[in-house]
N, CA, C and O atoms as a Tinker XYZ file with bonds, in Angstrom:
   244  protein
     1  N     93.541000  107.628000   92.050000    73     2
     2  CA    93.017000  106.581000   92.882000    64     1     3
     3  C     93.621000  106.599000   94.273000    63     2     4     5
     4  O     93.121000  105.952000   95.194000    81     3
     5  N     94.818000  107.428000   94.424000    73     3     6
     6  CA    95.345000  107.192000   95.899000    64     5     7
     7  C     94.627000  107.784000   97.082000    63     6     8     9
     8  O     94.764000  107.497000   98.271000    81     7
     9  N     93.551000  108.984000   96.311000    73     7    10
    10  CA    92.682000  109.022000   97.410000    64     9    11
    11  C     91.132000  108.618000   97.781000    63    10    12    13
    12  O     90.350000  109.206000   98.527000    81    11
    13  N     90.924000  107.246000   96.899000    73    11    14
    14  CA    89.551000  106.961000   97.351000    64    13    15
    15  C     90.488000  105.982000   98.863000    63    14    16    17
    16  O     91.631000  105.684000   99.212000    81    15
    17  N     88.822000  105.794000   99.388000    73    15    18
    18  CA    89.075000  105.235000  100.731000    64    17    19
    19  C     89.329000  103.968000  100.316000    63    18    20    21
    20  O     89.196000  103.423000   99.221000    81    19
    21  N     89.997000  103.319000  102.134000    73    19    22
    22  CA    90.122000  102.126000  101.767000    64    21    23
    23  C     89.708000  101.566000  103.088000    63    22    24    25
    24  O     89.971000  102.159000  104.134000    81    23
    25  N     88.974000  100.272000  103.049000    73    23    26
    26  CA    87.797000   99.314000  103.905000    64    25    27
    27  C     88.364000   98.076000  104.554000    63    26    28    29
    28  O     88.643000   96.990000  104.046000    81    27
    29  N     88.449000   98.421000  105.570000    73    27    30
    30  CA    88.850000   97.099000  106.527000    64    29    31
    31  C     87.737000   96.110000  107.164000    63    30    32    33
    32  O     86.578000   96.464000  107.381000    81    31
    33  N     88.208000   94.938000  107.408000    73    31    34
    34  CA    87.151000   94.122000  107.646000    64    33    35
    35  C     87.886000   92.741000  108.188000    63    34    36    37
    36  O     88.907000   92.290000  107.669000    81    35
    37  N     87.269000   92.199000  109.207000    73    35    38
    38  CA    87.839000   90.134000  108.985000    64    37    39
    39  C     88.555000   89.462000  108.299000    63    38    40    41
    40  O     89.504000   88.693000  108.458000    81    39
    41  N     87.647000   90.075000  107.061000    73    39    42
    42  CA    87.452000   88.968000  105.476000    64    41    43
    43  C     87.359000   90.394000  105.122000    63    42    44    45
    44  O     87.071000   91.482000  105.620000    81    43
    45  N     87.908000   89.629000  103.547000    73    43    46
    46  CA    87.805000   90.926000  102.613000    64    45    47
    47  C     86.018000   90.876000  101.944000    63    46    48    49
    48  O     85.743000   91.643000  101.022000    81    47
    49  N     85.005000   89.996000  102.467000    73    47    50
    50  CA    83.842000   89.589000  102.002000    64    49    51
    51  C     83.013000   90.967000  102.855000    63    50    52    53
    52  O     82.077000   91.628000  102.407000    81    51
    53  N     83.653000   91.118000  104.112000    73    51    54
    54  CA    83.354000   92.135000  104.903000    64    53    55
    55  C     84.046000   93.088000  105.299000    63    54    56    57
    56  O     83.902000   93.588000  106.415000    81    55
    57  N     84.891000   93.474000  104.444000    73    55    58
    58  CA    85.431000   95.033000  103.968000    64    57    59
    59  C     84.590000   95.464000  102.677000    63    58    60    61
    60  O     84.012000   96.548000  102.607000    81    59
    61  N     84.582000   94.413000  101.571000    73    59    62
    62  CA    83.890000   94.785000  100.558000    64    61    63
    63  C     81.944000   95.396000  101.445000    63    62    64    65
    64  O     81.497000   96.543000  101.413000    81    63
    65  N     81.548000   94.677000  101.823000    73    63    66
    66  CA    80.229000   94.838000  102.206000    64    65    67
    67  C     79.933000   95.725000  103.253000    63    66    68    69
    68  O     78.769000   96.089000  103.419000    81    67
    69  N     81.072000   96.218000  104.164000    73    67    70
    70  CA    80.999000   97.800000  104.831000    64    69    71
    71  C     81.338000   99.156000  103.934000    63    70    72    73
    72  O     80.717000  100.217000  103.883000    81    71
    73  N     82.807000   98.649000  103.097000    73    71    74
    74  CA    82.622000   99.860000  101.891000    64    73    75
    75  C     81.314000  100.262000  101.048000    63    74    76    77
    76  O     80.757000  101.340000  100.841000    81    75
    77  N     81.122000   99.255000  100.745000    73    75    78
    78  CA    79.721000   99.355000   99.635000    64    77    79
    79  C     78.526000   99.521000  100.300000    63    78    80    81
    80  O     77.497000   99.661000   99.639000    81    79
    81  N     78.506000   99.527000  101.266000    73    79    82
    82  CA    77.271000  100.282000  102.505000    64    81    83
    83  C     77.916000  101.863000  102.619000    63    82    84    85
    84  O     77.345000  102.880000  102.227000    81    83
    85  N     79.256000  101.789000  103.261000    73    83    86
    86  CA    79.556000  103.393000  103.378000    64    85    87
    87  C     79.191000  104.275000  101.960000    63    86    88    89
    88  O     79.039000  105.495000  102.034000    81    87
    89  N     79.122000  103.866000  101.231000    73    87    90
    90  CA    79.495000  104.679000  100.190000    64    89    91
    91  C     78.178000  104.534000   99.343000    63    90    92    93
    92  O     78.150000  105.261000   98.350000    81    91
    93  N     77.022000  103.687000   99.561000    73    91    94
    94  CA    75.749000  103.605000   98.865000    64    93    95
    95  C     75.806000  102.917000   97.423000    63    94    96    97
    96  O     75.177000  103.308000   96.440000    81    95
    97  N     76.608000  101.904000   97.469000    73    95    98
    98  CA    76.912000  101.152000   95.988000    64    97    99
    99  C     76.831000  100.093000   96.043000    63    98   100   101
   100  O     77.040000   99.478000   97.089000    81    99
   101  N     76.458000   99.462000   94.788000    73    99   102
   102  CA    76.389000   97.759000   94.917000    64   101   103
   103  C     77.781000   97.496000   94.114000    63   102   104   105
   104  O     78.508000   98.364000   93.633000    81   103
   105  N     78.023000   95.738000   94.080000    73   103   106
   106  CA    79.181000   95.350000   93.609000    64   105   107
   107  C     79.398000   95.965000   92.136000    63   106   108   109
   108  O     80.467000   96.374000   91.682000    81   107
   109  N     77.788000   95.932000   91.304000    73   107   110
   110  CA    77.777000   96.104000   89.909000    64   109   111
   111  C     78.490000   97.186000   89.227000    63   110   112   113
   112  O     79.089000   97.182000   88.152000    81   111
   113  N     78.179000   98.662000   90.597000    73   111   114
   114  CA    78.450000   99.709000   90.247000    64   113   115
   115  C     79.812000  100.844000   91.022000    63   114   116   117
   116  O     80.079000  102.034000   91.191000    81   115
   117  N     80.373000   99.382000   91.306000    73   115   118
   118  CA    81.988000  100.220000   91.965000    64   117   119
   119  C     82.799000   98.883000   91.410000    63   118   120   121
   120  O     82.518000   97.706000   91.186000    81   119
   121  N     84.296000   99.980000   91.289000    73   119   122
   122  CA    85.803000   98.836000   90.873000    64   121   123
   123  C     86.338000   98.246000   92.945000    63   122   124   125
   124  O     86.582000   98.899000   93.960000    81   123
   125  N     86.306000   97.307000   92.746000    73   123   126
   126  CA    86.720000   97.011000   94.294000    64   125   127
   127  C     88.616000   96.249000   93.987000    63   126   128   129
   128  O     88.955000   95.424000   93.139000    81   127
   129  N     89.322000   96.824000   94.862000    73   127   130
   130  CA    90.381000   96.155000   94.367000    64   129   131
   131  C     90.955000   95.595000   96.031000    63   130   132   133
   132  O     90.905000   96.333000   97.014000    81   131
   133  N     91.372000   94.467000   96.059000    73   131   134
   134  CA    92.079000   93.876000   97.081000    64   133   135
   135  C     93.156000   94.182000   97.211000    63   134   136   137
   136  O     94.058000   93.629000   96.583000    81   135
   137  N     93.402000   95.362000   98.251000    73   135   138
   138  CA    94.772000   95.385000   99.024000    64   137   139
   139  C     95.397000   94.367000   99.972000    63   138   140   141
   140  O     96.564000   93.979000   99.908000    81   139
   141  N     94.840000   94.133000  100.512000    73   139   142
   142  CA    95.456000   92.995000  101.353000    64   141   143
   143  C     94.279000   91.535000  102.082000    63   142   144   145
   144  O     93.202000   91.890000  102.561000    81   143
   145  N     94.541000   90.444000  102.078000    73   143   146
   146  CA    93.449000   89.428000  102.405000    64   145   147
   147  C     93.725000   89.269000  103.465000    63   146   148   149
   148  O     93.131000   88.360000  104.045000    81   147
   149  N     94.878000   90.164000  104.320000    73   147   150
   150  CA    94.571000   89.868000  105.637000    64   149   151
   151  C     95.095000   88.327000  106.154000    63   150   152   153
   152  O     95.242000   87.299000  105.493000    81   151
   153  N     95.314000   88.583000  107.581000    73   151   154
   154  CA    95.826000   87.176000  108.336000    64   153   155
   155  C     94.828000   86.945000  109.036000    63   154   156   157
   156  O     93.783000   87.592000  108.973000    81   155
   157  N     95.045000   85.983000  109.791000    73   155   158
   158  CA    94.409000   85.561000  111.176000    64   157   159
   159  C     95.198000   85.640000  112.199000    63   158   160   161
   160  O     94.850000   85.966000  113.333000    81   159
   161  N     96.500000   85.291000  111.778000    73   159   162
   162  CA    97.775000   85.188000  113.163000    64   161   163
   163  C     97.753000   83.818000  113.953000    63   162   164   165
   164  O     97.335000   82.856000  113.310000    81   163
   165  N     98.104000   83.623000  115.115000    73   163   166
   166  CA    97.963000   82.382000  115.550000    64   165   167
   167  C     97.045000   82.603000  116.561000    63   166   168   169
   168  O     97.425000   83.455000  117.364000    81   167
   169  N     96.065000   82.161000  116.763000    73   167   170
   170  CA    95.206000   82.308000  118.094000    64   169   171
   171  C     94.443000   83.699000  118.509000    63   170   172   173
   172  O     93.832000   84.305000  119.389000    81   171
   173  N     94.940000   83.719000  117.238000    73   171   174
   174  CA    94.070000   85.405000  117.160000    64   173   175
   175  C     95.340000   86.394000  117.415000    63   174   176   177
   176  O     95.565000   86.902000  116.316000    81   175
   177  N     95.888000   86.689000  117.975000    73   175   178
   178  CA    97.134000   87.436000  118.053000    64   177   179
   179  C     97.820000   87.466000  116.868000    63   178   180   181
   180  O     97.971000   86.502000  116.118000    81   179
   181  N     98.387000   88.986000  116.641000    73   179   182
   182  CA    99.208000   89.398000  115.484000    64   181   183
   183  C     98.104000   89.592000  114.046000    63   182   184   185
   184  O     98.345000   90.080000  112.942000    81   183
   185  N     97.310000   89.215000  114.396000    73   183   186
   186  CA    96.108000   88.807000  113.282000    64   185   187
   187  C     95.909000   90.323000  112.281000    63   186   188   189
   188  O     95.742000   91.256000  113.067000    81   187
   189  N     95.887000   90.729000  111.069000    73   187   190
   190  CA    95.872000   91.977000  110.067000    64   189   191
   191  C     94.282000   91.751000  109.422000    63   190   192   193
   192  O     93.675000   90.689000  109.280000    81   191
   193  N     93.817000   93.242000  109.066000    73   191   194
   194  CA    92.849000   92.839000  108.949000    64   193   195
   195  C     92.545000   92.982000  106.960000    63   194   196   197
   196  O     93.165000   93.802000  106.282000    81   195
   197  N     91.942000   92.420000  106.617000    73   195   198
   198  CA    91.860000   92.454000  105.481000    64   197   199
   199  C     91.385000   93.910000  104.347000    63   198   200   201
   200  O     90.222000   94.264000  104.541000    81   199
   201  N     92.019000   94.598000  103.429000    73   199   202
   202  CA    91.580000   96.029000  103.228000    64   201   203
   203  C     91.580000   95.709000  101.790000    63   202   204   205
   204  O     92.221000   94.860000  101.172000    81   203
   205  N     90.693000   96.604000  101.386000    73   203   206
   206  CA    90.394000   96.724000  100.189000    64   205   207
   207  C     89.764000   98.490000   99.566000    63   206   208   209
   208  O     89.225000   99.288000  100.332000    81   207
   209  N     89.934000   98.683000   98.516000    73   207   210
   210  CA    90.055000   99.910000   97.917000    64   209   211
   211  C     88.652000   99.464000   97.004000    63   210   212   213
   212  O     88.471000   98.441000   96.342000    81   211
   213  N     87.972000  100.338000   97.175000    73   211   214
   214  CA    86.309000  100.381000   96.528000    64   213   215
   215  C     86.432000  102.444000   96.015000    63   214   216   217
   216  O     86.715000  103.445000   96.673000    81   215
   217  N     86.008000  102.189000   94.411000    73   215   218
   218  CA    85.563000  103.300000   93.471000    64   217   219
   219  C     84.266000  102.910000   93.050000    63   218   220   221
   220  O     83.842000  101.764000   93.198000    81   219
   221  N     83.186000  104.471000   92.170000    73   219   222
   222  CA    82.568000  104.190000   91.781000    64   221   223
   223  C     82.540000  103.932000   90.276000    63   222   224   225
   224  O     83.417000  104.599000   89.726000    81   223
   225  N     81.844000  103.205000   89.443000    73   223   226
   226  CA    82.801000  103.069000   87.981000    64   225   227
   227  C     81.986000  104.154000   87.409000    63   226   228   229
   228  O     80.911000  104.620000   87.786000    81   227
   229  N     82.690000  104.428000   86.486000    73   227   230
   230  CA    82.057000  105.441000   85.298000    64   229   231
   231  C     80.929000  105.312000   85.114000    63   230   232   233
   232  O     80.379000  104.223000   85.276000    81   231
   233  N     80.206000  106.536000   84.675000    73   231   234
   234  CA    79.492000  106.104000   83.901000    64   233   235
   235  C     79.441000  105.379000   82.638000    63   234   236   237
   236  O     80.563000  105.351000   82.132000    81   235
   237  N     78.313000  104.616000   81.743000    73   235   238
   238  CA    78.331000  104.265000   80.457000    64   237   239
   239  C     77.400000  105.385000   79.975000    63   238   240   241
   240  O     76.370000  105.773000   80.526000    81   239
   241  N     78.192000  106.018000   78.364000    73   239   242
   242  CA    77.117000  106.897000   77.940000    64   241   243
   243  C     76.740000  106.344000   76.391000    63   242   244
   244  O     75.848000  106.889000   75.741000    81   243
């Protein structure tokens, strides 16, 4: 797993929803895991952005 990508965004609502565009997957059919939810900072300054780690899941056979 250390080398699937990992998706930055605002919100982790929009890391999840640029990964799962990059990569052609819906929520149903990838593991999404929250690395970080990210700050805001004060006034916008210092502010981190929220990342998250998106796979595709197995198949079921």
């Amino acid at each position: 797993m250390a080398n699937d990508p990992i998706f930055t965004g605002k919100s982790v609502d929009e890391a999840i929803a640029d990964g799962l565009r990059a990569l052609g997957l819906t929520a149903d059919s990838a593991e999404i895991e929250i690395i970080s939810r990210g700050s805001r900072g004060i006034f916008g300054l210092g502010s981190e952005p929220a990342q998250v780690r998106i796979t595709p899941r197995a198949a079921k056979s």
